[in-house]
Amino acid sequence: MTRRFLSIFPFFERGHENLKLGRLIANADFFKALLRSGSFDEYWLSGPAWTQVQHIPTALNELGLSHLPPLKILPFAQLPKILQTTPFHACHLGGWGYFMAGLHNLRQMYACEPFPITAMIHSLDGKTIFDQAVRLNYAECAPFDAIFCSSRAGQSAMQHLNEQAKAIHGRQFCGQLPHIPLGVDEDLLRLPTDPSDLRKKMRIEPHHSVVLVPGRISSSTKMDLLPLLRHWNQWTQQAPFDKTILVIAGGAESGDLQQLSRWIEELGLRDTVRVRANFPYELKASLYSMADVVLSPSDNTQETFGLTLLEAKLFGKPVIASDWNGYRDLIRDGIDGYLIPTYSAKPNWASWWELFDPVLAQFYQSQMVGLDWGRLKTNLQNLLKEKTRATALGQAGAEHCRQHYVWSQVIHQFTQQWQQLKAQAAVSESKKAAKTYYPSYEQLFATYPTTWLGPTTRLAWAVDQPIPQPNPEWIIWLDERCLKTLLQHAQPEFSLAEAAEWCQVGAEHLGPTLAWLIKAGCLKVC
């Protein structure tokens, strides 16, 4: 039996040069590992937007694989027909929030045989995800569906999230929440490295140590760097920090970058802090190779996993990180790095919570997360002084990473899960009907148009009005076969029911194509 993999959410929304978010990097590396080491016979890919579907071949090429397994790329609108005739082994999504509930409904309505729908958790922000969880729990899904949780803390958060969402309407997500980590791409080690040249370009003396802070530069959605900079301003007055450069490197929007530059200027840190924002992918290996210690004092709830920590371990660098969410799954305190205790408090803004913008809410939450800066300083100081100790921790981390967290190893955990879930789907008696969450267009806006097209609506072709090229995002919803059939019948006047009979489709199926022809001026209502 042919084992087919399906995804309706592209794992590579953008090319490598735009991979600034951990989610985008993790999804691209995940799919690269799946194509290289997965066990499927065919991979079927689609996307909600035509521009995304068109980008898939380019993105596949950017993965740099010497060989690709059989791939099929299809427009979104073809999914119902495909599901009716083609059995799938599994469908995996790059994120659970947007498409999992909708795909469950499509599967229940059209699939010729059941298959598991799975997805990853990434950022959990507390507000946006709750709205998504309410919709997912309303759909309920099937017991052989799963949301893969990359960390134990993230797994716990998803359990609480579903319990709270259930309280809204009494329905609950029926799927599973297994803990499976993300991986790191071993190809990073094959990138060209020239740390000496990078030091020169960044004005770092050969005898200076480097503490690297990798990751997206954002106080609202990643980590607040201001407390670190304030402490750095104090520490650099004493050894070994007086001969150490703090390097902050990651993707950044212009506003966040301007704010960071202003902090550095106000604190007088231009000589001891360097910023490398929006660097090219090829520079990543040199940045890690240049570092003596990698530091990540994350304080934001969106930090569910910690991909940069794995990258640092892959390059044999000791890591000092917050004892925070997924970080504690990746760093073994005292073995390959150090975890710094974190502290938080219950907020005093409960009555204001409903009014907060999601991004602002994330920032407020992060402002209530504090670190043990004394312990961080001591651990960092010791690693900078004791090079042998730092090397030993880095080597232990590299070995641990290669054994447990490289994608060639981790991808098999996903494959095993899909195998088990598909076996459960094959014997499941779950026949839950689709539960659409959003009201339909025609219900919500029933009083908007003058007339809704129906079977008895009479139509006529406009004189000398050629059919124009449709908008690329709309073309996938036009039925070209029906369009050709209508042109062949070329009667001066006809009803929608007659047109549907000529095309051998239902009137509802043909309606959007006819409405667009009216919009383009090619048809008119009699």
Coordinates of C-alpha atoms in Angstrom, one line a residue:
M1 CA 0.0 0.0 0.0
T2 CA 1.3 3.4 -0.9
R3 CA 2.1 5.5 2.1
R4 CA 1.1 9.1 1.4
F5 CA 2.0 12.2 3.5
L6 CA -0.2 15.3 3.2
S7 CA 0.2 18.9 4.4
I8 CA -2.0 21.9 3.7
F9 CA 0.3 24.3 5.5
P10 CA 3.6 24.9 3.8
F11 CA 6.6 24.2 6.1
F12 CA 8.6 26.8 4.2
E13 CA 6.5 30.0 3.9
R14 CA 9.7 31.9 2.9
G15 CA 13.2 31.2 1.7
H16 CA 16.3 30.7 3.9
E17 CA 17.1 34.4 3.8
N18 CA 13.9 35.2 5.6
L19 CA 14.0 32.5 8.3
K20 CA 14.0 34.8 11.3
L21 CA 11.4 33.1 13.4
G22 CA 12.1 29.8 15.2
R23 CA 8.9 28.4 13.9
L24 CA 9.9 29.0 10.3
I25 CA 13.4 27.5 10.9
A26 CA 12.0 24.5 12.7
N27 CA 9.4 23.8 10.1
A28 CA 11.8 24.1 7.2
D29 CA 14.4 21.8 8.9
F30 CA 11.6 19.4 9.9
F31 CA 10.4 19.0 6.3
K32 CA 14.0 18.7 5.0
A33 CA 14.6 15.8 7.5
L34 CA 11.3 14.2 6.5
L35 CA 12.1 14.2 2.8
R36 CA 15.6 13.0 3.5
S37 CA 14.9 10.3 6.1
G38 CA 11.1 9.8 6.2
S39 CA 9.4 6.6 5.3
F40 CA 6.6 7.8 3.1
D41 CA 6.3 6.9 -0.6
E42 CA 4.7 10.1 -1.7
Y43 CA 4.4 13.7 -0.4
W44 CA 1.4 15.8 -1.3
L45 CA 1.6 19.5 -0.6
S46 CA -0.8 22.3 -0.8
G47 CA -1.3 25.8 0.7
P48 CA -4.2 28.1 1.5
A49 CA -3.0 30.8 -0.9
W50 CA -2.0 30.3 -4.6
T51 CA 1.1 32.3 -4.1
Q52 CA 2.3 29.9 -1.5
V53 CA 1.6 26.9 -3.7
Q54 CA 3.6 28.5 -6.5
H55 CA 6.5 29.1 -4.1
I56 CA 6.8 25.4 -3.0
P57 CA 9.1 24.3 -5.9
T58 CA 11.5 27.2 -5.1
A59 CA 11.5 26.4 -1.4
L60 CA 12.1 22.7 -2.1
N61 CA 15.1 23.7 -4.1
E62 CA 16.4 25.9 -1.3
L63 CA 16.5 22.9 1.0
G64 CA 19.6 21.7 -0.8
L65 CA 18.7 18.1 -1.1
S66 CA 20.4 16.0 -3.8
H67 CA 17.4 13.8 -4.2
L68 CA 13.7 14.4 -3.7
P69 CA 11.1 11.6 -3.2
P70 CA 7.9 11.7 -5.3
L71 CA 6.1 15.0 -4.7
K72 CA 2.7 16.2 -5.8
I73 CA 1.7 19.9 -5.5
L74 CA -2.0 20.7 -5.7
P75 CA -4.2 23.7 -5.3
F76 CA -6.2 24.1 -2.1
A77 CA -9.5 23.8 -4.0
Q78 CA -8.7 20.2 -5.2
L79 CA -8.5 18.8 -1.7
P80 CA -12.1 17.5 -1.4
K81 CA -11.9 15.6 -4.7
I82 CA -8.4 14.2 -3.8
L83 CA -9.6 13.1 -0.4
Q84 CA -12.5 11.2 -1.9
T85 CA -10.3 9.0 -4.1
T86 CA -6.8 9.0 -2.5
P87 CA -6.1 7.4 0.9
F88 CA -3.4 9.1 3.1
H89 CA -1.3 7.7 5.9
A90 CA -0.9 11.0 7.8
C91 CA -1.4 14.7 7.5
H92 CA 1.0 17.0 9.4
L93 CA 0.6 20.8 9.8
G94 CA 3.3 23.3 10.5
G95 CA 1.1 24.7 13.3
W96 CA -2.1 23.6 15.1
G97 CA -4.0 26.8 15.4
Y98 CA -5.1 27.8 12.0
F99 CA -5.9 24.7 9.9
M100 CA -6.3 21.7 12.1
A101 CA -10.0 22.2 12.9
G102 CA -10.8 23.0 9.2
L103 CA -8.9 20.0 7.9
H104 CA -10.7 17.7 10.4
N105 CA -14.0 19.0 8.9
L106 CA -12.8 18.3 5.3
R107 CA -11.6 14.8 6.3
Q108 CA -15.0 14.0 8.0
M109 CA -16.9 15.1 4.9
Y110 CA -14.7 13.7 2.1
A111 CA -12.0 11.3 3.1
C112 CA -12.3 7.8 1.6
E113 CA -10.6 6.4 4.7
P114 CA -9.6 7.9 8.1
F115 CA -6.1 9.2 8.7
P116 CA -4.5 11.1 11.6
I117 CA -4.1 14.8 11.5
T118 CA -1.1 16.1 13.5
A119 CA 0.6 19.4 14.2
M120 CA 3.3 21.1 16.2
I121 CA 3.0 23.6 19.0
H122 CA 5.3 26.6 18.6
S123 CA 4.7 29.9 20.3
L124 CA 2.1 30.0 23.0
D125 CA 1.1 33.6 23.8
G126 CA -1.9 33.2 26.1
K127 CA -4.4 35.2 24.1
T128 CA -4.4 34.4 20.4
I129 CA -3.9 30.7 21.0
F130 CA -6.9 30.6 23.3
D131 CA -9.2 31.8 20.5
Q132 CA -7.7 29.1 18.3
A133 CA -8.1 26.5 21.0
V134 CA -11.8 27.3 21.4
R135 CA -12.3 26.6 17.7
L136 CA -10.2 23.4 17.8
N137 CA -12.1 22.1 20.8
Y138 CA -15.4 22.9 19.2
A139 CA -14.3 20.7 16.3
E140 CA -13.3 18.0 18.8
C141 CA -11.3 16.1 16.1
A142 CA -10.6 12.4 16.4
P143 CA -8.9 10.3 19.1
F144 CA -6.2 9.4 16.6
D145 CA -5.3 13.0 15.9
A146 CA -2.4 14.6 17.8
I147 CA -0.7 17.9 18.7
F148 CA 3.0 17.2 19.1
C149 CA 4.4 19.1 22.1
S150 CA 8.0 20.1 21.8
S151 CA 8.5 20.5 25.5
R152 CA 7.0 19.2 28.7
A153 CA 6.0 22.7 29.9
G154 CA 4.4 23.3 26.5
Q155 CA 2.5 20.0 26.9
S156 CA 1.2 21.1 30.2
A157 CA 0.1 24.5 28.8
M158 CA -1.8 22.8 26.0
Q159 CA -3.6 20.6 28.5
H160 CA -4.7 23.6 30.6
L161 CA -5.6 25.5 27.4
N162 CA -7.9 22.7 26.2
E163 CA -9.5 22.5 29.7
Q164 CA -10.2 26.2 29.6
A165 CA -11.5 26.1 26.0
K166 CA -13.9 23.3 26.9
A167 CA -15.5 25.6 29.5
I168 CA -16.7 27.9 26.7
H169 CA -18.9 25.4 24.8
G170 CA -18.6 22.0 26.5
R171 CA -16.7 20.4 23.7
Q172 CA -13.1 19.1 24.1
F173 CA -10.2 18.2 21.8
C174 CA -10.3 14.4 21.6
G175 CA -6.8 13.9 20.2
Q176 CA -3.5 13.2 21.9
L177 CA -0.7 15.5 23.2
P178 CA 2.5 13.5 22.9
H179 CA 5.8 15.1 23.9
I180 CA 8.3 15.0 20.9
P181 CA 11.1 17.5 20.7
L182 CA 12.2 19.4 17.7
G183 CA 15.6 18.7 16.2
V184 CA 18.6 20.6 14.8
D185 CA 19.9 20.5 11.3
E186 CA 23.3 18.7 11.1
D187 CA 24.0 20.6 7.8
L188 CA 24.8 23.6 10.0
L189 CA 28.2 22.0 10.6
R190 CA 28.8 21.9 6.9
L191 CA 28.5 25.7 6.5
P192 CA 31.7 27.6 5.9
T193 CA 33.2 29.0 9.0
D194 CA 35.7 31.9 9.4
P195 CA 35.4 33.2 13.0
S196 CA 38.7 35.1 12.7
D197 CA 37.4 37.1 9.7
L198 CA 34.1 37.7 11.5
R199 CA 36.0 39.0 14.6
K200 CA 37.8 41.5 12.4
K201 CA 34.6 42.7 10.8
M202 CA 32.9 43.0 14.1
R203 CA 35.9 44.8 15.7
I204 CA 36.6 42.1 18.3
E205 CA 40.2 41.6 19.4
P206 CA 41.7 38.1 19.2
H207 CA 42.4 38.0 22.9
H208 CA 38.8 39.0 23.8
S209 CA 36.2 36.3 24.8
V210 CA 32.8 36.3 23.2
V211 CA 29.4 35.7 24.8
L212 CA 26.8 35.2 22.1
V213 CA 23.1 35.9 22.7
P214 CA 21.4 34.3 19.6
G215 CA 17.7 34.6 18.7
R216 CA 15.2 37.1 17.4
I217 CA 15.7 40.6 18.8
S218 CA 12.3 41.5 20.3
S219 CA 11.4 42.6 23.9
S220 CA 7.7 41.7 23.2
T221 CA 8.0 38.3 21.6
K222 CA 11.4 36.9 22.5
M223 CA 13.4 38.3 25.5
D224 CA 13.8 41.6 27.2
L225 CA 17.5 42.4 26.7
L226 CA 17.5 45.6 28.8
P227 CA 18.1 43.9 32.2
L228 CA 21.1 42.0 30.6
L229 CA 22.6 45.2 29.2
R230 CA 22.2 47.0 32.6
H231 CA 24.1 44.1 34.3
W232 CA 26.6 44.0 31.6
N233 CA 27.4 47.6 32.1
Q234 CA 28.3 46.8 35.7
W235 CA 30.1 43.5 35.1
T236 CA 32.5 44.9 32.5
Q237 CA 34.2 46.9 35.2
Q238 CA 35.9 43.7 36.5
A239 CA 37.7 40.7 35.2
P240 CA 37.0 38.6 33.1
F241 CA 34.2 40.7 31.7
D242 CA 36.6 43.6 31.0
K243 CA 38.0 41.5 28.2
T244 CA 34.7 40.1 26.9
I245 CA 32.4 41.2 24.1
L246 CA 28.7 40.6 24.3
V247 CA 27.4 39.7 20.8
I248 CA 23.6 40.0 20.1
A249 CA 22.7 38.3 16.9
G250 CA 19.3 37.5 15.3
G251 CA 16.5 38.7 13.2
A252 CA 15.0 42.1 14.0
E253 CA 12.4 44.6 12.9
S254 CA 13.6 48.1 12.5
G255 CA 11.8 49.4 15.6
D256 CA 13.3 46.7 17.9
L257 CA 16.7 47.3 16.4
Q258 CA 16.5 51.1 17.0
Q259 CA 15.4 50.5 20.6
L260 CA 18.4 48.1 21.2
S261 CA 20.8 50.6 19.7
R262 CA 19.4 53.4 21.9
W263 CA 19.9 51.2 25.0
I264 CA 23.5 50.4 24.1
E265 CA 24.2 54.1 23.5
E266 CA 22.5 55.3 26.7
L267 CA 24.4 52.7 28.8
G268 CA 27.7 53.5 27.2
L269 CA 28.2 49.9 25.9
R270 CA 29.4 50.6 22.3
D271 CA 32.8 49.2 23.2
T272 CA 31.6 46.0 24.8
V273 CA 28.5 45.1 22.9
R274 CA 28.2 44.2 19.2
V275 CA 24.9 43.6 17.3
R276 CA 24.6 41.5 14.2
A277 CA 21.0 41.7 13.1
N278 CA 19.4 39.9 10.1
F279 CA 22.6 38.1 9.2
P280 CA 22.6 35.8 6.2
Y281 CA 22.0 32.1 6.9
E282 CA 25.6 31.2 5.9
L283 CA 27.0 33.3 8.7
K284 CA 25.4 31.2 11.5
A285 CA 28.2 28.7 11.7
S286 CA 30.8 31.5 12.1
L287 CA 28.8 33.2 14.8
Y288 CA 28.6 30.0 16.9
S289 CA 32.2 29.1 16.2
M290 CA 33.3 32.5 17.4
A291 CA 31.5 32.2 20.7
D292 CA 33.1 31.0 24.0
V293 CA 29.7 30.9 25.8
V294 CA 26.2 31.0 24.5
L295 CA 23.7 32.9 26.7
S296 CA 19.9 33.0 26.5
P297 CA 18.1 34.7 29.4
S298 CA 14.6 34.2 27.9
D299 CA 11.6 35.5 29.8
N300 CA 8.8 35.2 27.3
T301 CA 5.9 32.7 27.3
Q302 CA 6.2 32.3 23.5
E303 CA 9.6 30.5 24.0
T304 CA 8.2 27.0 23.9
F305 CA 11.3 25.0 22.9
G306 CA 14.7 26.7 22.4
L307 CA 16.2 25.9 19.0
T308 CA 19.2 28.2 19.4
L309 CA 20.2 26.2 22.5
L310 CA 20.4 23.1 20.4
E311 CA 22.4 24.9 17.7
A312 CA 24.9 26.1 20.3
K313 CA 25.2 22.5 21.7
L314 CA 25.7 21.2 18.1
F315 CA 28.7 23.5 17.8
G316 CA 30.1 22.3 21.2
K317 CA 29.4 25.5 23.1
P318 CA 28.5 25.6 26.8
V319 CA 25.1 27.2 27.3
I320 CA 23.7 29.4 30.1
A321 CA 20.0 29.7 29.8
S322 CA 16.9 30.5 31.8
D323 CA 15.2 27.7 33.7
W324 CA 12.2 28.4 31.6
N325 CA 9.8 26.2 29.6
G326 CA 11.5 24.1 27.0
Y327 CA 14.9 25.3 27.9
R328 CA 15.0 23.0 31.0
D329 CA 14.4 20.0 28.7
L330 CA 17.5 20.8 26.6
I331 CA 20.1 22.0 29.1
R332 CA 21.4 19.6 31.7
D333 CA 22.4 21.8 34.6
G334 CA 26.1 21.4 35.4
I335 CA 26.6 18.9 32.6
D336 CA 26.4 20.8 29.3
G337 CA 25.6 24.2 30.7
Y338 CA 23.7 26.0 33.5
L339 CA 20.1 26.8 34.1
I340 CA 19.3 30.1 35.8
P341 CA 16.3 30.0 38.2
T342 CA 13.4 32.2 37.1
Y343 CA 10.7 33.8 39.2
S344 CA 7.2 35.1 38.4
A345 CA 4.1 36.4 40.1
K346 CA 0.4 36.4 39.6
P347 CA -0.6 39.6 37.7
N348 CA -2.7 42.3 39.2
W349 CA -4.4 43.3 36.0
A350 CA -7.1 40.5 35.8
S351 CA -9.8 43.1 35.1
W352 CA -7.7 44.6 32.2
W353 CA -6.7 41.3 30.5
E354 CA -9.5 41.3 28.0
L355 CA -8.4 44.8 26.8
F356 CA -4.8 43.9 26.1
D357 CA -3.4 43.5 22.6
P358 CA -1.9 40.0 22.3
V359 CA 1.7 41.3 21.7
L360 CA 1.4 43.8 24.5
A361 CA 0.0 41.1 26.8
Q362 CA 3.1 39.0 26.0
F363 CA 5.4 41.9 26.9
Y364 CA 3.5 42.5 30.2
Q365 CA 3.8 38.9 31.1
S366 CA 7.6 38.9 30.4
Q367 CA 8.0 41.9 32.7
M368 CA 6.9 39.7 35.6
V369 CA 9.7 37.1 34.9
G370 CA 12.9 37.7 36.8
L371 CA 16.2 35.8 36.8
D372 CA 18.8 35.1 39.4
W373 CA 21.3 37.5 38.0
G374 CA 23.8 36.7 40.7
R375 CA 23.9 33.0 39.8
L376 CA 24.1 33.9 36.1
K377 CA 27.1 36.2 36.7
T378 CA 28.9 33.5 38.7
N379 CA 28.3 30.8 36.2
L380 CA 29.3 33.0 33.3
Q381 CA 32.4 34.3 35.2
N382 CA 33.5 30.7 35.9
L383 CA 33.2 29.6 32.3
L384 CA 35.1 32.6 31.0
K385 CA 37.9 31.9 33.5
E386 CA 38.0 28.1 33.3
K387 CA 38.4 27.4 29.7
T388 CA 38.9 23.7 30.3
R389 CA 35.6 23.5 32.2
A390 CA 33.9 25.4 29.4
T391 CA 35.3 23.0 26.8
A392 CA 34.2 20.0 28.7
L393 CA 30.6 21.2 29.0
G394 CA 30.6 22.1 25.3
Q395 CA 31.8 18.6 24.3
A396 CA 29.2 17.0 26.6
G397 CA 26.5 19.1 25.0
A398 CA 27.6 18.3 21.5
E399 CA 27.6 14.5 22.2
H400 CA 24.2 14.8 23.8
C401 CA 22.8 16.8 20.9
R402 CA 24.1 14.3 18.3
Q403 CA 22.7 11.4 20.2
H404 CA 19.2 12.8 20.8
Y405 CA 18.4 16.0 18.9
V406 CA 19.7 15.9 15.4
W407 CA 16.8 15.8 12.9
S408 CA 18.0 12.5 11.4
Q409 CA 17.3 10.9 14.8
V410 CA 14.3 12.9 15.9
I411 CA 12.3 12.5 12.6
H412 CA 11.9 8.7 13.4
Q413 CA 10.0 9.6 16.6
F414 CA 7.4 11.4 14.4
T415 CA 7.3 8.5 11.9
Q416 CA 6.6 6.0 14.7
Q417 CA 3.9 8.2 16.1
W418 CA 2.2 8.5 12.7
Q419 CA 2.4 4.7 12.3
Q420 CA 0.7 4.2 15.7
L421 CA -1.9 6.9 15.0
K422 CA -2.7 5.4 11.5
A423 CA -3.2 2.0 13.1
Q424 CA -5.6 3.5 15.6
A425 CA -7.5 5.3 12.8
A426 CA -7.9 2.0 10.9
V427 CA -9.8 0.4 13.8
S428 CA -11.5 3.5 15.1
E429 CA -15.3 3.7 15.2
S430 CA -15.2 7.5 15.5
K431 CA -17.6 8.9 12.9
K432 CA -18.0 12.3 14.3
A433 CA -19.7 14.7 11.9
A434 CA -17.9 17.9 10.8
K435 CA -18.6 20.9 13.1
T436 CA -18.0 24.1 11.3
Y437 CA -17.1 26.9 13.7
Y438 CA -17.6 30.0 11.6
P439 CA -21.0 31.1 10.1
S440 CA -21.2 30.7 6.3
Y441 CA -20.9 33.7 4.0
E442 CA -24.5 33.4 2.8
Q443 CA -25.8 33.2 6.3
L444 CA -23.9 36.1 7.7
F445 CA -24.4 38.4 4.8
A446 CA -27.8 37.2 3.6
T447 CA -29.2 40.7 3.2
Y448 CA -26.2 42.2 1.4
P449 CA -26.7 41.4 -2.3
T450 CA -29.8 42.3 -4.3
T451 CA -30.2 38.7 -5.5
W452 CA -28.6 35.4 -4.7
L453 CA -28.0 33.2 -7.7
G454 CA -30.3 30.1 -7.6
P455 CA -31.3 27.3 -9.9
T456 CA -34.0 29.4 -11.6
T457 CA -31.8 32.4 -12.2
R458 CA -31.7 33.3 -15.9
L459 CA -28.3 34.4 -17.4
A460 CA -27.2 35.7 -20.7
W461 CA -23.7 36.2 -22.3
A462 CA -22.6 39.8 -22.8
V463 CA -21.9 40.8 -26.3
D464 CA -18.2 41.0 -27.4
Q465 CA -16.9 40.7 -23.8
P466 CA -13.9 38.4 -23.6
I467 CA -13.2 36.4 -20.5
P468 CA -10.3 38.1 -18.6
Q469 CA -7.5 36.5 -16.8
P470 CA -8.6 36.0 -13.2
N471 CA -6.7 37.1 -10.1
P472 CA -4.1 34.4 -9.3
E473 CA -5.5 33.8 -5.9
W474 CA -9.0 33.2 -7.3
I475 CA -8.1 31.0 -10.3
I476 CA -8.0 27.8 -8.2
W477 CA -11.7 28.2 -7.4
L478 CA -12.8 28.5 -11.0
D479 CA -13.9 25.3 -12.7
E480 CA -12.1 25.5 -16.1
R481 CA -13.9 22.4 -17.4
C482 CA -17.3 23.9 -16.6
L483 CA -16.2 27.2 -18.2
K484 CA -15.3 25.4 -21.4
T485 CA -18.6 23.5 -21.4
L486 CA -20.5 26.7 -21.0
L487 CA -18.8 28.3 -23.9
Q488 CA -19.5 25.3 -26.1
H489 CA -23.2 25.5 -25.4
A490 CA -23.1 29.3 -26.1
Q491 CA -26.9 29.7 -25.9
P492 CA -28.0 33.3 -25.7
E493 CA -29.9 32.7 -22.5
F494 CA -30.0 29.9 -19.9
S495 CA -30.8 29.1 -16.3
L496 CA -28.2 28.2 -13.7
A497 CA -29.9 24.8 -13.4
E498 CA -29.5 24.2 -17.2
A499 CA -25.8 25.2 -16.9
A500 CA -25.3 22.8 -14.0
E501 CA -26.9 20.0 -16.1
W502 CA -24.6 20.7 -19.1
C503 CA -21.6 20.6 -16.8
Q504 CA -22.8 17.6 -14.8
V505 CA -22.3 19.3 -11.5
G506 CA -24.5 20.7 -8.7
A507 CA -25.8 24.2 -8.9
E508 CA -23.8 25.1 -5.7
H509 CA -20.6 24.0 -7.3
L510 CA -21.1 26.1 -10.4
G511 CA -22.4 29.2 -8.6
P512 CA -19.0 30.8 -7.8
T513 CA -17.8 30.5 -11.4
L514 CA -21.0 32.1 -12.7
A515 CA -20.8 34.9 -10.1
W516 CA -17.2 35.7 -11.2
L517 CA -18.3 35.8 -14.8
I518 CA -21.0 38.3 -13.8
K519 CA -18.3 40.3 -11.9
A520 CA -16.1 40.3 -15.0
G521 CA -19.0 41.6 -17.2
C522 CA -19.1 38.4 -19.3
L523 CA -22.5 37.3 -18.0
K524 CA -25.5 39.3 -17.0
V525 CA -28.6 38.4 -15.1
C526 CA -31.8 38.6 -17.2

